């Protein structure tokens, strides 16, 4: 952990991005199209696909967390412990936990992570949220026109998921993202030293890909890891977020035609995106 901190301080002193934001360290253990891996099969209802993804993504995350949770033989302590990680942080971002009275409290990272794991597992095994009963006959999947014309439609309705299902899985996904953000900012060098940084990248890019395709993560949620996400977007490994697509569509619609005056163009054209200062 001391080496980890020294490396980050050195990067900050030279204004270099952390190693995990650099393209040479952003590789994976597999080759292929992550968007195809995340795409919903045509004959699978979206609620069923989302429930599958939540369970699968939680399994992948648990495997990554286990690396920093197992006790080190030399110290008897896990890599992530209350001394090395007194707060649940990701760079300059610190995450607070809500107590039973809905008051924010700061917890050591290992305690926060354990709370998330227990909470997510409890949601997954709650059969009122993730129903397990099978249908006597398969439900008829509505077509897009039927979905858009049904004012009472919600994600997973056809397969028996409750109306709160979408908001619940978005909250679960946001909390799971925070675990990944902490792993990168506080433990990336531990993964590097163990030769596991590409495994971490592979699990994380798949996680983010699902989150972006199905709108489970907002740009605000992903801010601590945005430079790495932007790098993967430039490489074509991730799609633009729905928020960015909407913003770009609005900007395109407001851009004047060639017949407009130069002054009009200067005042209404969308600003170019500035460098985030984090790419290699």
PDB file of N, CA and C in Angstrom, residues 2-84:
ATOM      1  N   UNK A   2       2.006   1.190   0.704  1.00  0.00           N
ATOM      2  CA  UNK A   2       2.896   2.347   0.718  1.00  0.00           C
ATOM      3  C   UNK A   2       3.400   2.641  -0.692  1.00  0.00           C
ATOM      4  N   UNK A   3       3.755   1.584  -1.434  1.00  0.00           N
ATOM      5  CA  UNK A   3       4.193   1.762  -2.814  1.00  0.00           C
ATOM      6  C   UNK A   3       3.070   2.363  -3.648  1.00  0.00           C
ATOM      7  N   UNK A   4       1.842   1.899  -3.404  1.00  0.00           N
ATOM      8  CA  UNK A   4       0.682   2.420  -4.125  1.00  0.00           C
ATOM      9  C   UNK A   4       0.541   3.920  -3.911  1.00  0.00           C
ATOM     10  N   UNK A   5       0.625   4.363  -2.677  1.00  0.00           N
ATOM     11  CA  UNK A   5       0.483   5.781  -2.353  1.00  0.00           C
ATOM     12  C   UNK A   5       1.622   6.596  -2.958  1.00  0.00           C
ATOM     13  N   UNK A   6       2.851   6.071  -2.880  1.00  0.00           N
ATOM     14  CA  UNK A   6       3.994   6.793  -3.434  1.00  0.00           C
ATOM     15  C   UNK A   6       3.849   6.971  -4.944  1.00  0.00           C
ATOM     16  N   UNK A   7       3.328   5.940  -5.604  1.00  0.00           N
ATOM     17  CA  UNK A   7       3.151   6.018  -7.057  1.00  0.00           C
ATOM     18  C   UNK A   7       2.136   7.090  -7.420  1.00  0.00           C
ATOM     19  N   UNK A   8       1.031   7.150  -6.678  1.00  0.00           N
ATOM     20  CA  UNK A   8       0.014   8.162  -6.953  1.00  0.00           C
ATOM     21  C   UNK A   8       0.549   9.563  -6.664  1.00  0.00           C
ATOM     22  N   UNK A   9       1.313   9.723  -5.576  1.00  0.00           N
ATOM     23  CA  UNK A   9       1.876  11.026  -5.252  1.00  0.00           C
ATOM     24  C   UNK A   9       2.868  11.465  -6.321  1.00  0.00           C
ATOM     25  N   UNK A  10       3.645  10.516  -6.816  1.00  0.00           N
ATOM     26  CA  UNK A  10       4.602  10.826  -7.867  1.00  0.00           C
ATOM     27  C   UNK A  10       3.888  11.283  -9.129  1.00  0.00           C
ATOM     28  N   UNK A  11       2.799  10.595  -9.477  1.00  0.00           N
ATOM     29  CA  UNK A  11       2.024  10.979 -10.651  1.00  0.00           C
ATOM     30  C   UNK A  11       1.441  12.372 -10.496  1.00  0.00           C
ATOM     31  N   UNK A  12       0.912  12.663  -9.308  1.00  0.00           N
ATOM     32  CA  UNK A  12       0.323  13.970  -9.070  1.00  0.00           C
ATOM     33  C   UNK A  12       1.374  15.066  -9.145  1.00  0.00           C
ATOM     34  N   UNK A  13       2.573  14.771  -8.625  1.00  0.00           N
ATOM     35  CA  UNK A  13       3.631  15.768  -8.631  1.00  0.00           C
ATOM     36  C   UNK A  13       4.112  16.105 -10.031  1.00  0.00           C
ATOM     37  N   UNK A  14       4.072  15.139 -10.940  1.00  0.00           N
ATOM     38  CA  UNK A  14       4.510  15.362 -12.319  1.00  0.00           C
ATOM     39  C   UNK A  14       3.341  15.614 -13.258  1.00  0.00           C
ATOM     40  N   UNK A  15       2.133  15.733 -12.690  1.00  0.00           N
ATOM     41  CA  UNK A  15       0.916  15.970 -13.464  1.00  0.00           C
ATOM     42  C   UNK A  15       0.653  14.859 -14.469  1.00  0.00           C
ATOM     43  N   UNK A  16       1.092  13.679 -14.178  1.00  0.00           N
ATOM     44  CA  UNK A  16       0.798  12.532 -15.021  1.00  0.00           C
ATOM     45  C   UNK A  16      -0.458  11.841 -14.503  1.00  0.00           C
ATOM     46  N   UNK A  17      -1.221  11.204 -15.405  1.00  0.00           N
ATOM     47  CA  UNK A  17      -2.411  10.487 -14.941  1.00  0.00           C
ATOM     48  C   UNK A  17      -2.008   9.220 -14.205  1.00  0.00           C
ATOM     49  N   UNK A  18      -2.863   8.708 -13.341  1.00  0.00           N
ATOM     50  CA  UNK A  18      -2.577   7.411 -12.720  1.00  0.00           C
ATOM     51  C   UNK A  18      -2.359   6.353 -13.798  1.00  0.00           C
ATOM     52  N   UNK A  19      -1.618   5.327 -13.475  1.00  0.00           N
ATOM     53  CA  UNK A  19      -1.315   4.284 -14.451  1.00  0.00           C
ATOM     54  C   UNK A  19      -2.578   3.709 -15.079  1.00  0.00           C
ATOM     55  N   UNK A  20      -3.628   3.534 -14.269  1.00  0.00           N
ATOM     56  CA  UNK A  20      -4.826   2.862 -14.790  1.00  0.00           C
ATOM     57  C   UNK A  20      -5.626   3.732 -15.750  1.00  0.00           C
ATOM     58  N   UNK A  21      -5.241   4.996 -15.934  1.00  0.00           N
ATOM     59  CA  UNK A  21      -5.879   5.853 -16.928  1.00  0.00           C
ATOM     60  C   UNK A  21      -5.068   5.912 -18.223  1.00  0.00           C
ATOM     61  N   UNK A  22      -4.012   5.125 -18.336  1.00  0.00           N
ATOM     62  CA  UNK A  22      -3.144   5.159 -19.508  1.00  0.00           C
ATOM     63  C   UNK A  22      -3.434   3.961 -20.413  1.00  0.00           C
ATOM     64  N   UNK A  23      -3.392   4.211 -21.700  1.00  0.00           N
ATOM     65  CA  UNK A  23      -3.792   3.187 -22.666  1.00  0.00           C
ATOM     66  C   UNK A  23      -2.945   1.926 -22.566  1.00  0.00           C
ATOM     67  N   UNK A  24      -1.660   2.075 -22.267  1.00  0.00           N
ATOM     68  CA  UNK A  24      -0.798   0.891 -22.222  1.00  0.00           C
ATOM     69  C   UNK A  24      -1.149  -0.061 -21.086  1.00  0.00           C
ATOM     70  N   UNK A  25      -1.948   0.401 -20.123  1.00  0.00           N
ATOM     71  CA  UNK A  25      -2.356  -0.461 -19.014  1.00  0.00           C
ATOM     72  C   UNK A  25      -3.854  -0.770 -19.050  1.00  0.00           C
ATOM     73  N   UNK A  26      -4.500  -0.465 -20.171  1.00  0.00           N
ATOM     74  CA  UNK A  26      -5.962  -0.588 -20.252  1.00  0.00           C
ATOM     75  C   UNK A  26      -6.408  -1.825 -21.021  1.00  0.00           C
ATOM     76  N   UNK A  27      -5.530  -2.826 -21.136  1.00  0.00           N
ATOM     77  CA  UNK A  27      -5.863  -4.025 -21.900  1.00  0.00           C
ATOM     78  C   UNK A  27      -6.691  -5.029 -21.122  1.00  0.00           C
ATOM     79  N   UNK A  28      -7.094  -6.100 -21.822  1.00  0.00           N
ATOM     80  CA  UNK A  28      -7.980  -7.114 -21.249  1.00  0.00           C
ATOM     81  C   UNK A  28      -7.352  -8.502 -21.370  1.00  0.00           C
ATOM     82  N   UNK A  29      -8.028  -9.473 -20.772  1.00  0.00           N
ATOM     83  CA  UNK A  29      -7.574 -10.862 -20.887  1.00  0.00           C
ATOM     84  C   UNK A  29      -8.288 -11.584 -22.023  1.00  0.00           C
ATOM     85  N   UNK A  30      -9.240 -10.922 -22.665  1.00  0.00           N
ATOM     86  CA  UNK A  30      -9.998 -11.536 -23.759  1.00  0.00           C
ATOM     87  C   UNK A  30     -10.014 -10.592 -24.952  1.00  0.00           C
ATOM     88  N   UNK A  31     -10.338 -11.144 -26.112  1.00  0.00           N
ATOM     89  CA  UNK A  31     -10.538 -10.352 -27.313  1.00  0.00           C
ATOM     90  C   UNK A  31     -11.976 -10.556 -27.775  1.00  0.00           C
ATOM     91  N   UNK A  32     -12.545  -9.520 -28.353  1.00  0.00           N
ATOM     92  CA  UNK A  32     -13.916  -9.640 -28.820  1.00  0.00           C
ATOM     93  C   UNK A  32     -14.675  -8.349 -28.623  1.00  0.00           C
ATOM     94  N   UNK A  33     -15.956  -8.407 -28.929  1.00  0.00           N
ATOM     95  CA  UNK A  33     -16.824  -7.239 -28.861  1.00  0.00           C
ATOM     96  C   UNK A  33     -17.623  -7.275 -27.568  1.00  0.00           C
ATOM     97  N   UNK A  34     -17.306  -6.374 -26.652  1.00  0.00           N
ATOM     98  CA  UNK A  34     -18.017  -6.348 -25.374  1.00  0.00           C
ATOM     99  C   UNK A  34     -19.475  -5.919 -25.555  1.00  0.00           C
ATOM    100  N   UNK A  35     -19.763  -5.159 -26.607  1.00  0.00           N
ATOM    101  CA  UNK A  35     -21.143  -4.743 -26.840  1.00  0.00           C
ATOM    102  C   UNK A  35     -22.012  -5.939 -27.225  1.00  0.00           C
ATOM    103  N   UNK A  36     -21.453  -6.860 -28.012  1.00  0.00           N
ATOM    104  CA  UNK A  36     -22.181  -8.083 -28.352  1.00  0.00           C
ATOM    105  C   UNK A  36     -22.432  -8.914 -27.105  1.00  0.00           C
ATOM    106  N   UNK A  37     -21.452  -8.959 -26.225  1.00  0.00           N
ATOM    107  CA  UNK A  37     -21.584  -9.723 -24.986  1.00  0.00           C
ATOM    108  C   UNK A  37     -22.699  -9.175 -24.107  1.00  0.00           C
ATOM    109  N   UNK A  38     -22.911  -7.872 -24.155  1.00  0.00           N
ATOM    110  CA  UNK A  38     -23.919  -7.242 -23.299  1.00  0.00           C
ATOM    111  C   UNK A  38     -25.299  -7.177 -23.938  1.00  0.00           C
ATOM    112  N   UNK A  39     -25.370  -7.337 -25.253  1.00  0.00           N
ATOM    113  CA  UNK A  39     -26.637  -7.149 -25.965  1.00  0.00           C
ATOM    114  C   UNK A  39     -27.677  -8.179 -25.540  1.00  0.00           C
ATOM    115  N   UNK A  40     -28.901  -7.744 -25.389  1.00  0.00           N
ATOM    116  CA  UNK A  40     -30.001  -8.632 -24.993  1.00  0.00           C
ATOM    117  C   UNK A  40     -30.373  -9.547 -26.152  1.00  0.00           C
ATOM    118  N   UNK A  41     -30.426 -10.860 -25.928  1.00  0.00           N
ATOM    119  CA  UNK A  41     -30.915 -11.770 -26.973  1.00  0.00           C
ATOM    120  C   UNK A  41     -32.339 -11.401 -27.385  1.00  0.00           C
ATOM    121  N   UNK A  42     -32.656 -11.598 -28.638  1.00  0.00           N
ATOM    122  CA  UNK A  42     -33.917 -11.112 -29.200  1.00  0.00           C
ATOM    123  C   UNK A  42     -35.141 -11.662 -28.472  1.00  0.00           C
ATOM    124  N   UNK A  43     -35.114 -12.921 -28.091  1.00  0.00           N
ATOM    125  CA  UNK A  43     -36.291 -13.559 -27.501  1.00  0.00           C
ATOM    126  C   UNK A  43     -36.258 -13.590 -25.972  1.00  0.00           C
ATOM    127  N   UNK A  44     -35.392 -12.810 -25.378  1.00  0.00           N
ATOM    128  CA  UNK A  44     -35.326 -12.727 -23.916  1.00  0.00           C
ATOM    129  C   UNK A  44     -35.932 -11.400 -23.478  1.00  0.00           C
ATOM    130  N   UNK A  45     -36.851 -11.451 -22.523  1.00  0.00           N
ATOM    131  CA  UNK A  45     -37.487 -10.238 -22.010  1.00  0.00           C
ATOM    132  C   UNK A  45     -36.452  -9.399 -21.267  1.00  0.00           C
ATOM    133  N   UNK A  46     -36.549  -8.075 -21.381  1.00  0.00           N
ATOM    134  CA  UNK A  46     -35.493  -7.197 -20.866  1.00  0.00           C
ATOM    135  C   UNK A  46     -35.323  -7.307 -19.355  1.00  0.00           C
ATOM    136  N   UNK A  47     -36.420  -7.473 -18.622  1.00  0.00           N
ATOM    137  CA  UNK A  47     -36.304  -7.635 -17.177  1.00  0.00           C
ATOM    138  C   UNK A  47     -35.520  -8.882 -16.812  1.00  0.00           C
ATOM    139  N   UNK A  48     -35.771  -9.975 -17.540  1.00  0.00           N
ATOM    140  CA  UNK A  48     -35.023 -11.215 -17.313  1.00  0.00           C
ATOM    141  C   UNK A  48     -33.543 -11.010 -17.612  1.00  0.00           C
ATOM    142  N   UNK A  49     -33.259 -10.285 -18.691  1.00  0.00           N
ATOM    143  CA  UNK A  49     -31.862 -10.042 -19.059  1.00  0.00           C
ATOM    144  C   UNK A  49     -31.163  -9.168 -18.026  1.00  0.00           C
ATOM    145  N   UNK A  50     -31.871  -8.170 -17.515  1.00  0.00           N
ATOM    146  CA  UNK A  50     -31.288  -7.308 -16.500  1.00  0.00           C
ATOM    147  C   UNK A  50     -31.027  -8.073 -15.206  1.00  0.00           C
ATOM    148  N   UNK A  51     -31.943  -8.950 -14.828  1.00  0.00           N
ATOM    149  CA  UNK A  51     -31.728  -9.727 -13.605  1.00  0.00           C
ATOM    150  C   UNK A  51     -30.526 -10.650 -13.775  1.00  0.00           C
ATOM    151  N   UNK A  52     -30.393 -11.241 -14.962  1.00  0.00           N
ATOM    152  CA  UNK A  52     -29.219 -12.080 -15.240  1.00  0.00           C
ATOM    153  C   UNK A  52     -27.939 -11.256 -15.141  1.00  0.00           C
ATOM    154  N   UNK A  53     -27.959 -10.057 -15.712  1.00  0.00           N
ATOM    155  CA  UNK A  53     -26.764  -9.218 -15.697  1.00  0.00           C
ATOM    156  C   UNK A  53     -26.384  -8.797 -14.282  1.00  0.00           C
ATOM    157  N   UNK A  54     -27.367  -8.461 -13.461  1.00  0.00           N
ATOM    158  CA  UNK A  54     -27.065  -8.055 -12.088  1.00  0.00           C
ATOM    159  C   UNK A  54     -26.378  -9.192 -11.340  1.00  0.00           C
ATOM    160  N   UNK A  55     -26.918 -10.395 -11.474  1.00  0.00           N
ATOM    161  CA  UNK A  55     -26.326 -11.549 -10.790  1.00  0.00           C
ATOM    162  C   UNK A  55     -24.918 -11.818 -11.315  1.00  0.00           C
ATOM    163  N   UNK A  56     -24.754 -11.773 -12.637  1.00  0.00           N
ATOM    164  CA  UNK A  56     -23.450 -12.045 -13.242  1.00  0.00           C
ATOM    165  C   UNK A  56     -22.427 -10.969 -12.884  1.00  0.00           C
ATOM    166  N   UNK A  57     -22.838  -9.705 -12.941  1.00  0.00           N
ATOM    167  CA  UNK A  57     -21.916  -8.620 -12.611  1.00  0.00           C
ATOM    168  C   UNK A  57     -21.521  -8.663 -11.138  1.00  0.00           C
ATOM    169  N   UNK A  58     -22.441  -9.040 -10.284  1.00  0.00           N
ATOM    170  CA  UNK A  58     -22.113  -9.165  -8.862  1.00  0.00           C
ATOM    171  C   UNK A  58     -21.114 -10.294  -8.636  1.00  0.00           C
ATOM    172  N   UNK A  59     -21.260 -11.377  -9.397  1.00  0.00           N
ATOM    173  CA  UNK A  59     -20.309 -12.490  -9.284  1.00  0.00           C
ATOM    174  C   UNK A  59     -18.909 -12.046  -9.720  1.00  0.00           C
ATOM    175  N   UNK A  60     -18.829 -11.319 -10.829  1.00  0.00           N
ATOM    176  CA  UNK A  60     -17.530 -10.826 -11.297  1.00  0.00           C
ATOM    177  C   UNK A  60     -16.898  -9.873 -10.290  1.00  0.00           C
ATOM    178  N   UNK A  61     -17.697  -8.956  -9.772  1.00  0.00           N
ATOM    179  CA  UNK A  61     -17.180  -7.996  -8.789  1.00  0.00           C
ATOM    180  C   UNK A  61     -16.695  -8.706  -7.537  1.00  0.00           C
ATOM    181  N   UNK A  62     -17.441  -9.691  -7.075  1.00  0.00           N
ATOM    182  CA  UNK A  62     -17.034 -10.429  -5.873  1.00  0.00           C
ATOM    183  C   UNK A  62     -15.678 -11.087  -6.065  1.00  0.00           C
ATOM    184  N   UNK A  63     -15.425 -11.582  -7.284  1.00  0.00           N
ATOM    185  CA  UNK A  63     -14.126 -12.183  -7.568  1.00  0.00           C
ATOM    186  C   UNK A  63     -12.995 -11.181  -7.484  1.00  0.00           C
ATOM    187  N   UNK A  64     -13.226  -9.961  -7.947  1.00  0.00           N
ATOM    188  CA  UNK A  64     -12.210  -8.917  -7.869  1.00  0.00           C
ATOM    189  C   UNK A  64     -12.011  -8.445  -6.427  1.00  0.00           C
ATOM    190  N   UNK A  65     -13.101  -8.299  -5.687  1.00  0.00           N
ATOM    191  CA  UNK A  65     -12.993  -7.861  -4.294  1.00  0.00           C
ATOM    192  C   UNK A  65     -12.271  -8.899  -3.439  1.00  0.00           C
ATOM    193  N   UNK A  66     -12.453 -10.155  -3.773  1.00  0.00           N
ATOM    194  CA  UNK A  66     -11.822 -11.222  -2.989  1.00  0.00           C
ATOM    195  C   UNK A  66     -10.303 -11.078  -2.979  1.00  0.00           C
ATOM    196  N   UNK A  67      -9.758 -10.520  -4.063  1.00  0.00           N
ATOM    197  CA  UNK A  67      -8.306 -10.352  -4.158  1.00  0.00           C
ATOM    198  C   UNK A  67      -7.774  -9.448  -3.054  1.00  0.00           C
ATOM    199  N   UNK A  68      -8.522  -8.412  -2.699  1.00  0.00           N
ATOM    200  CA  UNK A  68      -8.056  -7.485  -1.659  1.00  0.00           C
ATOM    201  C   UNK A  68      -8.660  -7.794  -0.296  1.00  0.00           C
ATOM    202  N   UNK A  69      -9.528  -8.799  -0.227  1.00  0.00           N
ATOM    203  CA  UNK A  69     -10.165  -9.143   1.045  1.00  0.00           C
ATOM    204  C   UNK A  69      -9.500 -10.318   1.749  1.00  0.00           C
ATOM    205  N   UNK A  70      -8.770 -11.132   1.014  1.00  0.00           N
ATOM    206  CA  UNK A  70      -8.111 -12.275   1.638  1.00  0.00           C
ATOM    207  C   UNK A  70      -6.875 -11.814   2.410  1.00  0.00           C
ATOM    208  N   UNK A  71      -6.634 -12.451   3.525  1.00  0.00           N
ATOM    209  CA  UNK A  71      -5.521 -12.059   4.394  1.00  0.00           C
ATOM    210  C   UNK A  71      -4.175 -12.319   3.726  1.00  0.00           C
ATOM    211  N   UNK A  72      -3.283 -11.347   3.849  1.00  0.00           N
ATOM    212  CA  UNK A  72      -1.916 -11.491   3.367  1.00  0.00           C
ATOM    213  C   UNK A  72      -1.147 -12.384   4.336  1.00  0.00           C
ATOM    214  N   UNK A  73      -0.398 -13.331   3.811  1.00  0.00           N
ATOM    215  CA  UNK A  73       0.314 -14.276   4.677  1.00  0.00           C
ATOM    216  C   UNK A  73       1.360 -13.588   5.553  1.00  0.00           C
ATOM    217  N   UNK A  74       1.970 -12.540   5.037  1.00  0.00           N
ATOM    218  CA  UNK A  74       3.049 -11.895   5.792  1.00  0.00           C
ATOM    219  C   UNK A  74       2.537 -11.005   6.912  1.00  0.00           C
ATOM    220  N   UNK A  75       1.352 -10.412   6.726  1.00  0.00           N
ATOM    221  CA  UNK A  75       0.828  -9.481   7.731  1.00  0.00           C
ATOM    222  C   UNK A  75      -0.373 -10.023   8.489  1.00  0.00           C
ATOM    223  N   UNK A  76      -1.023 -11.010   7.918  1.00  0.00           N
ATOM    224  CA  UNK A  76      -2.248 -11.520   8.529  1.00  0.00           C
ATOM    225  C   UNK A  76      -3.450 -10.635   8.278  1.00  0.00           C
ATOM    226  N   UNK A  77      -3.256  -9.560   7.508  1.00  0.00           N
ATOM    227  CA  UNK A  77      -4.333  -8.616   7.212  1.00  0.00           C
ATOM    228  C   UNK A  77      -4.655  -8.641   5.723  1.00  0.00           C
ATOM    229  N   UNK A  78      -5.881  -8.338   5.360  1.00  0.00           N
ATOM    230  CA  UNK A  78      -6.195  -8.204   3.938  1.00  0.00           C
ATOM    231  C   UNK A  78      -5.547  -6.956   3.360  1.00  0.00           C
ATOM    232  N   UNK A  79      -5.393  -6.914   2.056  1.00  0.00           N
ATOM    233  CA  UNK A  79      -4.817  -5.737   1.403  1.00  0.00           C
ATOM    234  C   UNK A  79      -5.637  -4.495   1.713  1.00  0.00           C
ATOM    235  N   UNK A  80      -6.952  -4.629   1.637  1.00  0.00           N
ATOM    236  CA  UNK A  80      -7.851  -3.519   1.967  1.00  0.00           C
ATOM    237  C   UNK A  80      -8.288  -3.678   3.416  1.00  0.00           C
ATOM    238  N   UNK A  81      -7.748  -2.855   4.291  1.00  0.00           N
ATOM    239  CA  UNK A  81      -8.099  -2.939   5.707  1.00  0.00           C
ATOM    240  C   UNK A  81      -8.333  -1.529   6.251  1.00  0.00           C
ATOM    241  N   UNK A  82      -8.745  -1.450   7.493  1.00  0.00           N
ATOM    242  CA  UNK A  82      -9.135  -0.155   8.062  1.00  0.00           C
ATOM    243  C   UNK A  82      -7.961   0.813   8.191  1.00  0.00           C
ATOM    244  N   UNK A  83      -6.754   0.284   8.287  1.00  0.00           N
ATOM    245  CA  UNK A  83      -5.584   1.155   8.410  1.00  0.00           C
ATOM    246  C   UNK A  83      -5.195   1.743   7.056  1.00  0.00           C
ATOM    247  N   UNK A  84      -5.164   0.898   6.029  1.00  0.00           N
ATOM    248  CA  UNK A  84      -4.760   1.377   4.704  1.00  0.00           C
ATOM    249  C   UNK A  84      -5.873   2.148   4.008  1.00  0.00           C
TER     250      UNK A  84
END
